Coordinates of C-alpha atoms in Angstrom, one line a residue:
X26 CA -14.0 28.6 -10.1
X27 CA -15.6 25.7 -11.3
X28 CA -15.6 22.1 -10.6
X29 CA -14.7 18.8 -13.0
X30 CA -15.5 15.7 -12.9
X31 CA -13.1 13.0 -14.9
X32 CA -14.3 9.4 -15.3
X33 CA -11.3 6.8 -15.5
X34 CA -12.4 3.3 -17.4
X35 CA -8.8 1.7 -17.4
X36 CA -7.9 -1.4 -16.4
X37 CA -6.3 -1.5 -13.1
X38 CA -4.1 -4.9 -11.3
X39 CA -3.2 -4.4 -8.2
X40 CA -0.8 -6.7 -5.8
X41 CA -1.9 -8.2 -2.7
X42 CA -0.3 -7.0 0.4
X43 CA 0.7 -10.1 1.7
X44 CA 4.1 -11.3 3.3
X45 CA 5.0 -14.8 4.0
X46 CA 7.7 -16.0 5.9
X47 CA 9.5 -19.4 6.8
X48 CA 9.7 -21.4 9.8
X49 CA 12.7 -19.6 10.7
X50 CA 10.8 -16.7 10.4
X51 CA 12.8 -15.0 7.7
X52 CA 10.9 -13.3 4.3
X53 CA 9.8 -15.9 1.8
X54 CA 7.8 -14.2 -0.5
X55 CA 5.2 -10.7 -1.0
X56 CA 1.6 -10.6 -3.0
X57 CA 0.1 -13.6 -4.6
X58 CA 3.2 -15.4 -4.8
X59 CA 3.0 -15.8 -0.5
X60 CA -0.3 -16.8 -1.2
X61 CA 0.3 -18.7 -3.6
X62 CA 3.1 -20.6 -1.7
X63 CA 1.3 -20.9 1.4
X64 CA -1.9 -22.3 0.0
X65 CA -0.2 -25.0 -1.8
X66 CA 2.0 -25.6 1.3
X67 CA -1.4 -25.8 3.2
X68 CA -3.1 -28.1 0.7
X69 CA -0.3 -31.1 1.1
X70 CA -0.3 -30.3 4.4
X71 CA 3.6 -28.7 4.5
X72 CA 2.9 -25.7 5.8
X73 CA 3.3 -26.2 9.8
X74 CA 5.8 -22.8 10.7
X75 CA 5.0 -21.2 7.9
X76 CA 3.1 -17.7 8.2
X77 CA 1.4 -16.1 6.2
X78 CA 0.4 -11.9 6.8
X79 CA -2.6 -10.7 4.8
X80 CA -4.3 -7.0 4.7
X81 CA -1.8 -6.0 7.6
X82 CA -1.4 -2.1 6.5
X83 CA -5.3 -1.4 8.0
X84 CA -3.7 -1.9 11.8
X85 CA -2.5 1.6 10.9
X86 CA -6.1 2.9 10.3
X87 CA -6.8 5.2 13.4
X88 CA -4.3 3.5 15.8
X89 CA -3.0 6.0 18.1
X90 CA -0.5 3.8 19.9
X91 CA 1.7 2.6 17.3
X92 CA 4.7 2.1 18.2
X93 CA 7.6 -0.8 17.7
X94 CA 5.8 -3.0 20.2
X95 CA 3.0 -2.9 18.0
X96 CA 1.5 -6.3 16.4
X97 CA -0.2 -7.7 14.0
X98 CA -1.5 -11.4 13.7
X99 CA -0.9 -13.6 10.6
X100 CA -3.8 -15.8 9.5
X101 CA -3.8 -18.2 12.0
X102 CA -3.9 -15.2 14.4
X103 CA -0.4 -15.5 16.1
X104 CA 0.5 -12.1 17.0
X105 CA 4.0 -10.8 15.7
X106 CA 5.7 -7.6 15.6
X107 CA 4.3 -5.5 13.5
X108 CA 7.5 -3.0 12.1
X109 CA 9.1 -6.0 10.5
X110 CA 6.1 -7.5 8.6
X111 CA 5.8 -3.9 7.0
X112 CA 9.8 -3.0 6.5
X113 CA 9.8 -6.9 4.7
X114 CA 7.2 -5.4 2.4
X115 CA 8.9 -2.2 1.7
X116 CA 12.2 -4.1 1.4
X117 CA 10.6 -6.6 -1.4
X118 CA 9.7 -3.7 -3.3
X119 CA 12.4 -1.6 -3.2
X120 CA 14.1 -4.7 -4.3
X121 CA 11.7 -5.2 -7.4
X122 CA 12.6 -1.7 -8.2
X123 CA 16.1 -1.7 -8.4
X124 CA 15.6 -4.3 -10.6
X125 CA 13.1 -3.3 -13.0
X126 CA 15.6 0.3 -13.4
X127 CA 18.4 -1.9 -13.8
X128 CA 16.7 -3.4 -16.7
X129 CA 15.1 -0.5 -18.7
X130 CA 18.2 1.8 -18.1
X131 CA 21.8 2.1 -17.7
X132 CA 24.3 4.2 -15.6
X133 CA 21.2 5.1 -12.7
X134 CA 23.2 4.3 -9.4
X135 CA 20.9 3.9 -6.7
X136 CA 21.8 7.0 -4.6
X137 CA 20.3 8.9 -7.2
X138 CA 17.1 7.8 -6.4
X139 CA 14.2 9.8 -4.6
X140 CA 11.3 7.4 -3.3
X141 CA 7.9 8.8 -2.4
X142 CA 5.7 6.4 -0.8
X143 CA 2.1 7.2 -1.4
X144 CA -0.7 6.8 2.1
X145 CA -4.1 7.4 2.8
X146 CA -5.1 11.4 3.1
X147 CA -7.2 10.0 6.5
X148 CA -3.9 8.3 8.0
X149 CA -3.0 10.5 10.8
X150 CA 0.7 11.9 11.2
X151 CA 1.6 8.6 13.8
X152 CA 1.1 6.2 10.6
X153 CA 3.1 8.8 8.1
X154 CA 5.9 8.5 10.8
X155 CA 5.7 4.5 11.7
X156 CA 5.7 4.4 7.3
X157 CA 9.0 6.3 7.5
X158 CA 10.3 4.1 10.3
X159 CA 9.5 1.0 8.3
X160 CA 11.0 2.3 4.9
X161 CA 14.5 3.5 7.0
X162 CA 13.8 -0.1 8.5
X163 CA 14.0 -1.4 5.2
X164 CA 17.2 0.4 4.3
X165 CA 16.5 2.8 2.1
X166 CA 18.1 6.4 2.8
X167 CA 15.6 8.6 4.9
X168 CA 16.8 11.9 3.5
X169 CA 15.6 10.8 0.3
X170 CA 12.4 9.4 1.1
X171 CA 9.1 11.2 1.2
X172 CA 5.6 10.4 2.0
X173 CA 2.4 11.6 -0.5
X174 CA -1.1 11.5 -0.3
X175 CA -2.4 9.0 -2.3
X176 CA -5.3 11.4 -3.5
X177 CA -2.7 14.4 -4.5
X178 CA -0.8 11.4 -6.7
X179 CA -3.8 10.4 -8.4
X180 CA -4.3 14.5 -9.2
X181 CA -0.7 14.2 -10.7
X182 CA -1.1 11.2 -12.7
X183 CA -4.6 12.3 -14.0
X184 CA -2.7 15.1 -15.8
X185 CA -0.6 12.3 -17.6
X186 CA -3.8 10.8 -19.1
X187 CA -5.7 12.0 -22.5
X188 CA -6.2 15.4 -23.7
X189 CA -9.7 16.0 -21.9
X190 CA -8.8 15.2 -18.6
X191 CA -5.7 17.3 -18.7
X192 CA -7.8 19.5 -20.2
X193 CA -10.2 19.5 -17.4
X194 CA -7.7 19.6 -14.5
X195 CA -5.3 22.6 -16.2
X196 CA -6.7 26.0 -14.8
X197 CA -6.3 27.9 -12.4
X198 CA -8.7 27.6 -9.8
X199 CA -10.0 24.8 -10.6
X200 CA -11.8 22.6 -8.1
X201 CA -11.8 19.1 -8.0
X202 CA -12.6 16.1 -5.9
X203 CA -10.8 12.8 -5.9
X204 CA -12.5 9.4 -4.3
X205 CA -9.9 6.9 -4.0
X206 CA -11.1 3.6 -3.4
X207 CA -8.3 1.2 -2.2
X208 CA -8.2 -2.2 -0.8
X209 CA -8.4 -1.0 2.8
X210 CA -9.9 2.7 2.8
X211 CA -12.2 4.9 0.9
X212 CA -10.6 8.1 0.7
X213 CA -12.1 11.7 -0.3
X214 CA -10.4 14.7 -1.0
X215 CA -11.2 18.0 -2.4
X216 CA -8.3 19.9 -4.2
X217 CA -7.2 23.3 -5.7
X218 CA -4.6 24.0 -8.7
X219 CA -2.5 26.6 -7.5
X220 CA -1.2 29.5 -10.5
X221 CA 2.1 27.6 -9.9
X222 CA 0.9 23.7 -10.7
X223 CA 0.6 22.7 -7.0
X224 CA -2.3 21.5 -5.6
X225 CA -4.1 23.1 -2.4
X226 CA -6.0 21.3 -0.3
X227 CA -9.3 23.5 0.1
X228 CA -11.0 20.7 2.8
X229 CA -10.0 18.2 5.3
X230 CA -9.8 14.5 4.1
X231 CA -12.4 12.3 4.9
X232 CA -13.4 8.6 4.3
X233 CA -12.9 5.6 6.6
X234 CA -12.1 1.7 6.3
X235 CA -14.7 0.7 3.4
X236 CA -12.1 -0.5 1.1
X237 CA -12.7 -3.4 -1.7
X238 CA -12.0 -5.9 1.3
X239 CA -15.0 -4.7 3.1
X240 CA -17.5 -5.1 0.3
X241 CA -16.4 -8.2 -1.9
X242 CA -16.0 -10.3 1.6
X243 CA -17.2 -13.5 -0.4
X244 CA -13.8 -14.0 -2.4
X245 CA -11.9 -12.8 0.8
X246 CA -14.0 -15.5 3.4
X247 CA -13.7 -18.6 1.1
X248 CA -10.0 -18.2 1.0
X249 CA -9.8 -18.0 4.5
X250 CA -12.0 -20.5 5.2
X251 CA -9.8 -23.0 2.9
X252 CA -6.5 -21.9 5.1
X253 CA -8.7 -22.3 8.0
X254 CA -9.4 -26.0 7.4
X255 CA -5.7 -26.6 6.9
X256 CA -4.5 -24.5 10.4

């Protein structure tokens, strides 16, 4: 057996996971556009009920009594349940979705669609199930929603990419490790390819919450501080 290593040098955008909702406490907006919204709402001094959720997802990092009574606290650190902040989210995007199908194709109805929603390989199995709650929450059909490891989706996608690193990721037996390093956590995982194309997970997941948050905190701080002067 023998172990790879693939480099990946492509440009990467991700959104903000950020929810912002109105005084009446009903969704406004998701990702840079709640920011958005709420920092120019903050700078002309129009943003008194307005709340804004940033970065919310880590509460699930290691939190062993998750339930619906959970919380989490928007930026001016006003607690709020937690299971609605995250089924908004899923219910933007699911939204987007539709939409973005509804515009590249024709005739896909949407009870022909299967959704996968990736998480963390170090989120225990009481996040994976409060992920499920929130995406039922959201209304989308649980018997055709899964949950993936983020790690074992990158292994999939990889084999999309150029010739070498298909190349590198084809046999049989083959080894590989993946270091995923997301906004909240770093995660690492060490994989097999199976003789049937599935992937076998040969050790246990490791990493922890030293996501991009934690290391480029001057970006993160001075935008907080600006909301902070406007609180």
């Amino acid at each position: 057996m023998t172990m790879h290593s693939v480099q990946l040098n492509q440009d990467n955008f991700q959104i903000t996971t950020s929810v912002l909702l109105n005084p009446k406490g009903e969704f406004d907006s998701f990702g840079f556009e709640a920011e958005d919204s709420y920092a120019s709402k903050a700078e002309d001094d129009k943003h008194e009920g307005w709340r804004l959720f940033r970065r919310f997802k880590m509460i699930l990092h290691n939190n062993k009594e998750l339930s619906r009574a959970t919380t989490v606290e928007d930026i001016a650190g006003k607690s709020h349940q937690a299971l609605p902040i995250f089924s908004m989210a899923i219910k933007f995007l699911h939204k987007h979705l539709l939409q973005a199908v509804a515009n590249q194709t024709v005739g896909v109805l949407e009870k022909e669609i299967s959704y996968v929603i990736t998480v963390p390989a170090i989120w225990d199995d009481n996040a994976k199930e409060f992920m499920r709650t929130a995406a039922e929450e959201a209304g989308l059909d649980g018997t055709r929603v899964k949950l993936a490891l983020e790690s074992e989706a990158a292994s999939i996608w990889c084999e999309t990419l150029d010739v070498d690193t298909k190349a590198a990721l084809a046999g049989t037996g083959t080894q590989f490790m993946v270091i995923d390093l997301g906004g909240g956590t770093a995660d690492i995982s060490i994989q097999e390819k199976k003789h049937d194309g599935s992937l076998k997970k040969i050790h246990h997941a490791s990493g922890g919450p030293w996501g991009g948050i934690y290391v480029t905190p001057t970006i993160s701080n001075s935008w907080n501080k600006f909301l902070e002067r406007k609180q």
